[in-house]
PDB file of C-alpha atoms in Angstrom:
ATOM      1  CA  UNK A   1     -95.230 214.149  -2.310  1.00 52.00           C
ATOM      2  CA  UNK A   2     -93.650 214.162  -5.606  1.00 56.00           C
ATOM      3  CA  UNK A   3     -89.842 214.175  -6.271  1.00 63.00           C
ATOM      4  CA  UNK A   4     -88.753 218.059  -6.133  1.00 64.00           C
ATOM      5  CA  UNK A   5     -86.338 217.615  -9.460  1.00 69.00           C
ATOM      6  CA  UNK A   6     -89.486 216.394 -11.488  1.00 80.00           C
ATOM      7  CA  UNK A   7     -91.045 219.264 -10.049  1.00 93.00           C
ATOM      8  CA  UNK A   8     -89.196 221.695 -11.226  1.00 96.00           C
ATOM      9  CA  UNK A   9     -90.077 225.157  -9.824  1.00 98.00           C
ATOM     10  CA  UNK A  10     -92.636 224.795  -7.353  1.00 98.00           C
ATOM     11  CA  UNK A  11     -95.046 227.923  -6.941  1.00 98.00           C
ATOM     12  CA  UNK A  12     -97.712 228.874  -5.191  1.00 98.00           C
ATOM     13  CA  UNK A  13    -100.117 229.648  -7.822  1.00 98.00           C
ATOM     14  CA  UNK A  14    -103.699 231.860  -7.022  1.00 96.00           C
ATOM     15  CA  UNK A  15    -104.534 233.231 -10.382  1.00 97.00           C
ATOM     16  CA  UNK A  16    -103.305 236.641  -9.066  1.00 96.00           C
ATOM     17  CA  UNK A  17    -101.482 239.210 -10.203  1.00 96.00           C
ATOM     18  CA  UNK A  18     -97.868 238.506  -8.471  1.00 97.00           C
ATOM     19  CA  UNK A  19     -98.137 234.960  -8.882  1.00 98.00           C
ATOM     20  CA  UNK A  20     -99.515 234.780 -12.884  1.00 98.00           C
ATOM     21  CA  UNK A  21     -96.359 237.289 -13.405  1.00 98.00           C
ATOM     22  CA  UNK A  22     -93.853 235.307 -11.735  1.00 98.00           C
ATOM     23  CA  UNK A  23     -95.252 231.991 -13.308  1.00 98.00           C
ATOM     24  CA  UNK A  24     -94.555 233.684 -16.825  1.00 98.00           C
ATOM     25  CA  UNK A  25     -91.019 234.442 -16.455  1.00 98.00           C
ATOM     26  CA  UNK A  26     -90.463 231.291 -15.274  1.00 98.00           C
ATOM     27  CA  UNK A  27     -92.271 229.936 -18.184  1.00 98.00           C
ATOM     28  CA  UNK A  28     -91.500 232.595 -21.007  1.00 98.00           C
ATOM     29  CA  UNK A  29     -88.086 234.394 -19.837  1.00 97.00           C
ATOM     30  CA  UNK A  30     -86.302 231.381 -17.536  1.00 97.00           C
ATOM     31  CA  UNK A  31     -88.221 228.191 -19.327  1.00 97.00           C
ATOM     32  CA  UNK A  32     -87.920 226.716 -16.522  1.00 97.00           C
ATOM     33  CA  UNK A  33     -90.552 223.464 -15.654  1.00 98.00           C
ATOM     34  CA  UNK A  34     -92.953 224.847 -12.716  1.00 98.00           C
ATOM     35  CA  UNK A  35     -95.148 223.171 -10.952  1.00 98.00           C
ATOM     36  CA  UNK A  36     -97.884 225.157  -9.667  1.00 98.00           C
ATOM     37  CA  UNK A  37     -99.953 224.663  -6.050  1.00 98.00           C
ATOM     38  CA  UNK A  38    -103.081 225.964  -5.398  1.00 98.00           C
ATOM     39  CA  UNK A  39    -104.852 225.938  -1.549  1.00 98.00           C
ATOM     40  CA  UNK A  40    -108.034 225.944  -1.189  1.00 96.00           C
ATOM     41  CA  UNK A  41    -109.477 227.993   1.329  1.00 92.00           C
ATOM     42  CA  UNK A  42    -113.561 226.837   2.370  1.00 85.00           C
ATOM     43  CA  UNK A  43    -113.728 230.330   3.809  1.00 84.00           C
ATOM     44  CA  UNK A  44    -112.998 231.977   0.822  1.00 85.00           C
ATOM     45  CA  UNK A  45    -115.852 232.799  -1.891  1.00 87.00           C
ATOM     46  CA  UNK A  46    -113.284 233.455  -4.809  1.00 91.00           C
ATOM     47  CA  UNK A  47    -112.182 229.559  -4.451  1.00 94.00           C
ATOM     48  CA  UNK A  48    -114.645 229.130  -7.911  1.00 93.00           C
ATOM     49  CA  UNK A  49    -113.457 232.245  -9.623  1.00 94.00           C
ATOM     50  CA  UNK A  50    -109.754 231.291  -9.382  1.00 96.00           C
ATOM     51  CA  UNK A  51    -109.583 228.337 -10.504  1.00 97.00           C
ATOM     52  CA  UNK A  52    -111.332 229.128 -13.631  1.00 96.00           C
ATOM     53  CA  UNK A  53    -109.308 231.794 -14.064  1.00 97.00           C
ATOM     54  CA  UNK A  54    -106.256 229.408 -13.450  1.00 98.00           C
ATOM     55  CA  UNK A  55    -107.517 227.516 -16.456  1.00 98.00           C
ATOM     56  CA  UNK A  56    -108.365 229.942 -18.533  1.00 98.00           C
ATOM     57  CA  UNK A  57    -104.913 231.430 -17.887  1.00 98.00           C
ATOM     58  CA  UNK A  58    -103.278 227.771 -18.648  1.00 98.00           C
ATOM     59  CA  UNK A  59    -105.497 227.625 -21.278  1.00 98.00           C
ATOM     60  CA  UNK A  60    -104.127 230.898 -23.310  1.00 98.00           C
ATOM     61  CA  UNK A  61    -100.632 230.333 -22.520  1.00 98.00           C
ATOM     62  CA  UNK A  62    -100.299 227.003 -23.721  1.00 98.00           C
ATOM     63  CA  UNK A  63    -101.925 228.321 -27.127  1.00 98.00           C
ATOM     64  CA  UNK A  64     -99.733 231.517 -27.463  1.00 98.00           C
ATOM     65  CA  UNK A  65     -97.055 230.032 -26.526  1.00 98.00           C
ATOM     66  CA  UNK A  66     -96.842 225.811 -27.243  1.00 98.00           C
ATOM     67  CA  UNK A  67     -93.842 224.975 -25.712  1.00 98.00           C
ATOM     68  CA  UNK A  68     -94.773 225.864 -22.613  1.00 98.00           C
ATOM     69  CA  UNK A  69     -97.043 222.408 -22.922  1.00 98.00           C
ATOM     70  CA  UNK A  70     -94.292 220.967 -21.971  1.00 97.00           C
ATOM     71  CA  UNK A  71     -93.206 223.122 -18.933  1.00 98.00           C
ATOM     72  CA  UNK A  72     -95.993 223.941 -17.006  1.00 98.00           C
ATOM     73  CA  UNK A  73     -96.952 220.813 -14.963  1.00 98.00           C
ATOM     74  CA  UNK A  74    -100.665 220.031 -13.662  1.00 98.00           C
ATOM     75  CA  UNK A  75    -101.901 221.980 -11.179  1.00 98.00           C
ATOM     76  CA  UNK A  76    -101.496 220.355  -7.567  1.00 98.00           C
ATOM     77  CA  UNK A  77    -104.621 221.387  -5.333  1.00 98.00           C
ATOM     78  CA  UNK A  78    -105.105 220.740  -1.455  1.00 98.00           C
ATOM     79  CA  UNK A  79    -107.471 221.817   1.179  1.00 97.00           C
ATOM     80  CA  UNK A  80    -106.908 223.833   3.983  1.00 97.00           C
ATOM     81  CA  UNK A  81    -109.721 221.888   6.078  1.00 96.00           C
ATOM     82  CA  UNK A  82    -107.336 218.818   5.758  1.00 97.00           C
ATOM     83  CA  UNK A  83    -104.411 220.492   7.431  1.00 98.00           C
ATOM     84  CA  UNK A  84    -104.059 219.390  10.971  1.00 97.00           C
ATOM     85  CA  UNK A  85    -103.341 222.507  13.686  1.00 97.00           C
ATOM     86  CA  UNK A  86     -99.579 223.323  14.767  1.00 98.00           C
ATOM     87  CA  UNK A  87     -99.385 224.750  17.847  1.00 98.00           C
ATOM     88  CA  UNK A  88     -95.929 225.973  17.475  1.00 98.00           C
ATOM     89  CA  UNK A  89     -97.300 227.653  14.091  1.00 98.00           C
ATOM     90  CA  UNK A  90    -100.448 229.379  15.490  1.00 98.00           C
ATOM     91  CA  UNK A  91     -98.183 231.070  18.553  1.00 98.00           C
ATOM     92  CA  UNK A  92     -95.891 232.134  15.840  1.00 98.00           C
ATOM     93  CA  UNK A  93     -98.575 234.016  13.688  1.00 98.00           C
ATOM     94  CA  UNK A  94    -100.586 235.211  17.584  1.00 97.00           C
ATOM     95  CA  UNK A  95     -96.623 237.134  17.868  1.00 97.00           C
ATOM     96  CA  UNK A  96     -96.320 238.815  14.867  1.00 98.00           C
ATOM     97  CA  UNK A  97     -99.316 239.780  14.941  1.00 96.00           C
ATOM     98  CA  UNK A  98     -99.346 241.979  18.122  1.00 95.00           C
ATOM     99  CA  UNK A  99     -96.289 244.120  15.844  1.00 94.00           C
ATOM    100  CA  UNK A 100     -98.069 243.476  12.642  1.00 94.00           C
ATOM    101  CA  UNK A 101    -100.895 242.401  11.385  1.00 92.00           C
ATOM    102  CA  UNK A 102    -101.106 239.691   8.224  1.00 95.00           C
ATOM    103  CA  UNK A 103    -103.887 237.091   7.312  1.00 92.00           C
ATOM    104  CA  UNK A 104    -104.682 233.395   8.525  1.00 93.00           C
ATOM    105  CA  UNK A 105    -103.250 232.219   5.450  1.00 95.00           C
ATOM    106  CA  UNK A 106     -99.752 232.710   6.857  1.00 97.00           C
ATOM    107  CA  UNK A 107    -100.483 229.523   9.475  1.00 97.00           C
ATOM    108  CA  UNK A 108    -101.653 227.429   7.248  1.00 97.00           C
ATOM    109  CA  UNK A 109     -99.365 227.841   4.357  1.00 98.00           C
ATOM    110  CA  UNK A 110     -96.673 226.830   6.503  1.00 98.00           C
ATOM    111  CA  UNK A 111     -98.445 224.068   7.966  1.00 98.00           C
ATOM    112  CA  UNK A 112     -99.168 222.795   4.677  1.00 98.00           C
ATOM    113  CA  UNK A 113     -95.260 222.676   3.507  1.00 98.00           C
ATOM    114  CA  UNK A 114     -94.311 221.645   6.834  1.00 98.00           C
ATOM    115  CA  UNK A 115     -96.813 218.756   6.699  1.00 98.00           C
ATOM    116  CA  UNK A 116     -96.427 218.011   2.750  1.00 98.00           C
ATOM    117  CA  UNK A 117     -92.625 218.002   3.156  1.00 97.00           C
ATOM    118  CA  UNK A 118     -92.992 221.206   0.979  1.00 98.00           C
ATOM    119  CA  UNK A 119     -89.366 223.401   1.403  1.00 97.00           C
ATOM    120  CA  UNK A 120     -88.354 226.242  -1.292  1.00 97.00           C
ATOM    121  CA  UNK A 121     -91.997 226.972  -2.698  1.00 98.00           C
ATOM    122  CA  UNK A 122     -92.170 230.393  -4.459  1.00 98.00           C
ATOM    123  CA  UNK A 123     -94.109 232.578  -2.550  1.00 98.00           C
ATOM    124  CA  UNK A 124     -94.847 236.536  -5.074  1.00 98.00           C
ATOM    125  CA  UNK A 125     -94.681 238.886  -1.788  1.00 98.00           C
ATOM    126  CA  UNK A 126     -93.442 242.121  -3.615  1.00 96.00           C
ATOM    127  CA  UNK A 127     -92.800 245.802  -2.543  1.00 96.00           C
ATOM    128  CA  UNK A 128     -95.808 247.100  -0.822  1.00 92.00           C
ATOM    129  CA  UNK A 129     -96.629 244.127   0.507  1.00 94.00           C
ATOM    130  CA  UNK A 130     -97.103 243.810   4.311  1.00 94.00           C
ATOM    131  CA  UNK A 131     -94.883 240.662   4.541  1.00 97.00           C
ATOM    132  CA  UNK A 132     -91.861 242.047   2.529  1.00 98.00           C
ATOM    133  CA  UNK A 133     -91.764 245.243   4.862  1.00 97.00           C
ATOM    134  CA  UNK A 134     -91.658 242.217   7.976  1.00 98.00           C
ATOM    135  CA  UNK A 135     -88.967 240.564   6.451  1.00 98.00           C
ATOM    136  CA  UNK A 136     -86.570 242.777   4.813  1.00 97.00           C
ATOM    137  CA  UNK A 137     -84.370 242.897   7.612  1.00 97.00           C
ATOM    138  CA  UNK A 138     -84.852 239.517   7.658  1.00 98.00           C
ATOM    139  CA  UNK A 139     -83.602 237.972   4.367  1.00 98.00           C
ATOM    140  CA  UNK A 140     -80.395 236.739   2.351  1.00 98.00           C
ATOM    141  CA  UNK A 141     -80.440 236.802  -1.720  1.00 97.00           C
ATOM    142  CA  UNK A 142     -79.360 233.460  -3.484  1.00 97.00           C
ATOM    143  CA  UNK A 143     -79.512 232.099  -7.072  1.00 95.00           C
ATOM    144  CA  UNK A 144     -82.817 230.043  -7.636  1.00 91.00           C
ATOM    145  CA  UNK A 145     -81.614 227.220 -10.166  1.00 83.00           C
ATOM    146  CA  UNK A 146     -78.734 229.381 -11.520  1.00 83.00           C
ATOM    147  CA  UNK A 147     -81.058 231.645 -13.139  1.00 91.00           C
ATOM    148  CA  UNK A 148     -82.225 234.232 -11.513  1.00 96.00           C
ATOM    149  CA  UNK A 149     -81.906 236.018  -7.840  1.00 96.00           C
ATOM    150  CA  UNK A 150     -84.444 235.394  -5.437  1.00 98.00           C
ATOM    151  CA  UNK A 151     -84.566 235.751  -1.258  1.00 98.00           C
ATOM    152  CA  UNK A 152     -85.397 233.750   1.798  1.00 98.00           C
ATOM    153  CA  UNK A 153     -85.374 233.961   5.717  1.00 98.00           C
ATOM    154  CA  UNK A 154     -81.648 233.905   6.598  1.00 98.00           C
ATOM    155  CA  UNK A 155     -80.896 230.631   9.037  1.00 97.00           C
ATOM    156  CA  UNK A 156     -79.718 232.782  11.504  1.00 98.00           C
ATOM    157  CA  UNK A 157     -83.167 234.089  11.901  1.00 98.00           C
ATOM    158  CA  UNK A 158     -83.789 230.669  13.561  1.00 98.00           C
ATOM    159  CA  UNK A 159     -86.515 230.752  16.835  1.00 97.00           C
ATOM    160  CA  UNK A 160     -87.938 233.727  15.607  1.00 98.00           C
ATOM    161  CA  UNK A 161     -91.408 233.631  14.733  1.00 98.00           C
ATOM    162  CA  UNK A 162     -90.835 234.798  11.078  1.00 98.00           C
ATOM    163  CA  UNK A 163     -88.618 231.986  10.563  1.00 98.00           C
ATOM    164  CA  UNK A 164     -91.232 229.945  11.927  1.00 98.00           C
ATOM    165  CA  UNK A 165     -93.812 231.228   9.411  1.00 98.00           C
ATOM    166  CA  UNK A 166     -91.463 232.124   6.360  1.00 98.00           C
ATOM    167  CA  UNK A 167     -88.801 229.490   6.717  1.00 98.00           C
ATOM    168  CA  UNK A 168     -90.334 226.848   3.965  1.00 98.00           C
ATOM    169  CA  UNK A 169     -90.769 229.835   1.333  1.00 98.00           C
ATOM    170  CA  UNK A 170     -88.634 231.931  -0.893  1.00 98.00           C
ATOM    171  CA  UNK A 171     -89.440 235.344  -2.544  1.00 98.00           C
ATOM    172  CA  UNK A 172     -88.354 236.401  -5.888  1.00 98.00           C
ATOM    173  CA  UNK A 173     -90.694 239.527  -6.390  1.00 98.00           C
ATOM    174  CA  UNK A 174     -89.381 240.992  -3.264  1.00 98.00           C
ATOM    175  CA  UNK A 175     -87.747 243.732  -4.725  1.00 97.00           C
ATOM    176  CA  UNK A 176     -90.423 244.924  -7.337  1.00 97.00           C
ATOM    177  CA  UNK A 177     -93.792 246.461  -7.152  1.00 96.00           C
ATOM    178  CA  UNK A 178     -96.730 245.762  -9.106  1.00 94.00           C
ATOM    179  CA  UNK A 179     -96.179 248.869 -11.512  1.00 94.00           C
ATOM    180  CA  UNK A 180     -93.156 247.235 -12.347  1.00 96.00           C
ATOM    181  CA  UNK A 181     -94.765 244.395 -13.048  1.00 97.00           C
ATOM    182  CA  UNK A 182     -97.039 245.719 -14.899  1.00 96.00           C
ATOM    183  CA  UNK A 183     -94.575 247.548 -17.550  1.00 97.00           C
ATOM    184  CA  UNK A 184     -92.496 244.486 -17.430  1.00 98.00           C
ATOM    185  CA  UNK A 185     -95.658 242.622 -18.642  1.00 98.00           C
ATOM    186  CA  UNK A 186     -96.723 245.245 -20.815  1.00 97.00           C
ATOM    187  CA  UNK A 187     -93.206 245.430 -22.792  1.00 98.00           C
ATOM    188  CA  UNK A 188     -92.756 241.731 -22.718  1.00 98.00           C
ATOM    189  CA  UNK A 189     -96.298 241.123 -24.633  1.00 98.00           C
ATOM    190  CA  UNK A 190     -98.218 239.459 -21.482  1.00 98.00           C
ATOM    191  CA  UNK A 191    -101.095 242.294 -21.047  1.00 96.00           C
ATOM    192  CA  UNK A 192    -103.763 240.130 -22.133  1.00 97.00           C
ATOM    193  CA  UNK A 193    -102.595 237.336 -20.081  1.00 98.00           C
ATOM    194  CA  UNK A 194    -102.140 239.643 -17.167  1.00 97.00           C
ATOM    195  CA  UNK A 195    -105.742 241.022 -17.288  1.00 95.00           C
ATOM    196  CA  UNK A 196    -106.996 237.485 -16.973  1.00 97.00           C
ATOM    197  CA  UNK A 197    -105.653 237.432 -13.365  1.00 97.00           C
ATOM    198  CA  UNK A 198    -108.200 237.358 -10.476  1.00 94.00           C
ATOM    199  CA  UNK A 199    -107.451 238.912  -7.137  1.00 89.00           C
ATOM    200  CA  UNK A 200    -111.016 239.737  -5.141  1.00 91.00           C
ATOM    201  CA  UNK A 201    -111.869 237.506  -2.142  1.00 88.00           C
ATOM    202  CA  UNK A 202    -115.444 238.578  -2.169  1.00 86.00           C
ATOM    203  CA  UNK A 203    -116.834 239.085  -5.998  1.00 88.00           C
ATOM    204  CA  UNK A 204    -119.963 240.189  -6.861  1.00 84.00           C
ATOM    205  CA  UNK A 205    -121.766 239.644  -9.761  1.00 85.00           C
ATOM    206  CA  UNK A 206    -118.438 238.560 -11.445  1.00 84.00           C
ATOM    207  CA  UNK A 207    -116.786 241.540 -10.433  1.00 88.00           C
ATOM    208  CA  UNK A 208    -114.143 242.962  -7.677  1.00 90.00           C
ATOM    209  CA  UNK A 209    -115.993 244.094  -4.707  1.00 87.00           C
ATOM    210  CA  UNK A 210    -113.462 246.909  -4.167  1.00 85.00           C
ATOM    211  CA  UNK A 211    -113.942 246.554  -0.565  1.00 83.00           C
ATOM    212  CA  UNK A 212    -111.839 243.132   0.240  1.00 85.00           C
ATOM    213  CA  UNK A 213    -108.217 243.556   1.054  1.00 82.00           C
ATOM    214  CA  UNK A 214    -106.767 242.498  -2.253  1.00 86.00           C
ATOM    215  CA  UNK A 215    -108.941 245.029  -4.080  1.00 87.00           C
ATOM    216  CA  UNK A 216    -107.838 247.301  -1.419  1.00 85.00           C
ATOM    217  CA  UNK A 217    -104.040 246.773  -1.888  1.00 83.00           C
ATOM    218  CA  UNK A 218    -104.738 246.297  -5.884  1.00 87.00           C
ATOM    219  CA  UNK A 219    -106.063 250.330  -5.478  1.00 85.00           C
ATOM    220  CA  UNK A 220    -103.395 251.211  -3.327  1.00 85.00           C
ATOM    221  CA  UNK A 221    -100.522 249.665  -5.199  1.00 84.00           C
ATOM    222  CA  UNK A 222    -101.261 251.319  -8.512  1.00 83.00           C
ATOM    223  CA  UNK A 223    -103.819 249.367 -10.265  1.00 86.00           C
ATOM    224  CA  UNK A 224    -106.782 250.893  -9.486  1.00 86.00           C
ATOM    225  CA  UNK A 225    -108.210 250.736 -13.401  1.00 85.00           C
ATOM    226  CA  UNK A 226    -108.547 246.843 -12.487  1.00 87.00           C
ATOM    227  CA  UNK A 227    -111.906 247.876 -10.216  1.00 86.00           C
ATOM    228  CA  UNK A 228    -115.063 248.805 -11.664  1.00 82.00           C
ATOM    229  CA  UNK A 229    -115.569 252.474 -11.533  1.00 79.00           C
ATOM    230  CA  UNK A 230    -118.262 252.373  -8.707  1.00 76.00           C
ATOM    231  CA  UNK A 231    -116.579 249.809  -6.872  1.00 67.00           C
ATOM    232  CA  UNK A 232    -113.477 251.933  -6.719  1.00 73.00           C
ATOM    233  CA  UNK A 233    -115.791 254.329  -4.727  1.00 60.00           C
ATOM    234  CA  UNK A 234    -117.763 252.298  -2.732  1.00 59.00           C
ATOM    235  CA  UNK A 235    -113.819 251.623  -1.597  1.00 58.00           C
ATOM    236  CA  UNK A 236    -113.004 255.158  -0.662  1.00 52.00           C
ATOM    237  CA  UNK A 237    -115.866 255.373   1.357  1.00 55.00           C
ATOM    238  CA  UNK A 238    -114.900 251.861   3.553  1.00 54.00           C
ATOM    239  CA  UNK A 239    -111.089 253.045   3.374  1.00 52.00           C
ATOM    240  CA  UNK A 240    -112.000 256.461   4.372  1.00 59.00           C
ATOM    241  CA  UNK A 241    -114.012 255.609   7.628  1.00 50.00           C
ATOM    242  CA  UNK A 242    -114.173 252.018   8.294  1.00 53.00           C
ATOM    243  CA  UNK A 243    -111.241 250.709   7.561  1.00 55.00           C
ATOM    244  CA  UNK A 244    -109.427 253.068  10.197  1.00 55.00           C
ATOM    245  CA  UNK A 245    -111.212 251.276  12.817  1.00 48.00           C
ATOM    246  CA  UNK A 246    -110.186 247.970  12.095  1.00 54.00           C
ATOM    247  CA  UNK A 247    -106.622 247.897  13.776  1.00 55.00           C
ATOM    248  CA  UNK A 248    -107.742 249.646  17.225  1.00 52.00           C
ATOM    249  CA  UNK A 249    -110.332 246.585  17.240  1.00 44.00           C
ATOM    250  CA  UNK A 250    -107.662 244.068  16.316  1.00 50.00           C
ATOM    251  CA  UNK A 251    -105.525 245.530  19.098  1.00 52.00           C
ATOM    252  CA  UNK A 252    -108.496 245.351  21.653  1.00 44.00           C
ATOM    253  CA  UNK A 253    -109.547 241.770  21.268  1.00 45.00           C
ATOM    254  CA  UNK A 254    -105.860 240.513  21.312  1.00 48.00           C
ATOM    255  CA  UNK A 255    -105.477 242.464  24.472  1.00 47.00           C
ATOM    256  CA  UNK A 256    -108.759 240.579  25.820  1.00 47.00           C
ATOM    257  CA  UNK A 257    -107.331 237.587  25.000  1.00 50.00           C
ATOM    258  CA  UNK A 258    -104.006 238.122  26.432  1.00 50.00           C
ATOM    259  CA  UNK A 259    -105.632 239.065  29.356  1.00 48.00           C
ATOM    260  CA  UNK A 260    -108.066 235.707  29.173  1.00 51.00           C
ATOM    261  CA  UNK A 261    -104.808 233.150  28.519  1.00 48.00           C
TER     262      UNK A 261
END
């Protein structure tokens, strides 16, 4: 693993919308060095998609704005499939998930930093976001590099299962929402860099399926214009009736397999 001061900032980079924002004000408002990470995921179909949108991305921002050449470090890239399983880790995610549910990525990203020696890595949960409502109880502010106020899981949170999941990360969009980003973005100049961003898990012809959770939560959250017209109704259909079902059935089968273990 590389030394963390060369590093500079490190960030977990998907060519989203959270992430790409937070990279640029580290980049554009902070200039601070970042170094971004990127997992990849075999079980996810936008794998293609965001990396080329990563590059493209890199790609415009080193041309708008040059000196950022010198800030933005190559982007690291590791697979999920070589992470080995953590026990302690997967019993961690089975808890919170019988109060909440989140995705599989939450075991491996930890497994990955815990594994990599990875510790501090910017994670863009933000209001609205299923993991901030977790752990905002959960959290202390601090100063990231002396320039700007961030959050992580307080060490007294220690045992718990969040700390077990969230204790390598810390969170510095946790107190704004996407709108917020988006006139942030919008008054700083970074619209057409922000409408490069990628977020659906499941694209179709080159487009958001509006049906995946990100284009779900990208609806939801405000930015619904980002979703082809008929997508966004093929959407309220699946949110409307199917996507009610969904936690009953979650609830079920970890019930059956409480009752199997």
């Amino acid at each position: 693993m590389n030394d963390p001061a060369s590093e500079g900032v490190r960030l977990l980079w998907t060519s989203g919308w959270d992430s790409t924002f937070q990279l640029l004000r580290l980049l554009l408002v902070h200039r601070l060095p970042v170094t971004p990470y990127y997992l990849e995921d075999p079980t996810r179909a936008s794998t293609p998609t965001e990396l080329a949108a990563i590059a493209r991305i890199t790609d415009a921002v080193h041309a708008q704005y040059p000196h950022t050449r010198a800030l933005l470090r190559p982007l690291r890239r590791f697979r999920v499939a070589d992470l080995a399983p953590d026990a302690g880790i997967a019993d961690a995610l089975r808890e919170v998930r019988t109060r909440m549910y989140i995705g599989s990525q939450y075991a491996w990203l930890p497994m990955f930093c815990k594994q990599h020696g990875v510790d501090g890595i910017e994670m863009s949960v933000h209001v609205d976001d299923k993991v901030q409502a977790l752990l905002s109880s959960r959290v202390v502010a601090f100063q990231q590099t002396g320039a700007y106020r961030s959050v992580r899981v307080a060490p007294g949170q220690a045992g718990t299962p969040e700390h077990t999941l969230f204790r390598y990360f810390s969170f510095p969009l946790f107190s704004i929402d996407k709108r917020a980003m988006e006139t942030e973005a919008r008054l700083a100049g970074w619209g057409a860099l922000m409408e490069m961003t990628w977020f659906c898990h499941r694209p179709l012809r080159g487009k958001p399926c509006g049906a995946c959770a990100p284009c779900i939560y990208t609806i939801e959250e405000g930015l619904a214009w980002r979703v082809p017209r008929a997508r966004r109704a093929l959407s309220f259909v699946y949110r409307t009736f199917a996507r009610p079902l969904k936690p009953p059935l979650r609830q079920a089968l970890a019930s059956l397999r409480g009752n199997r273990a």
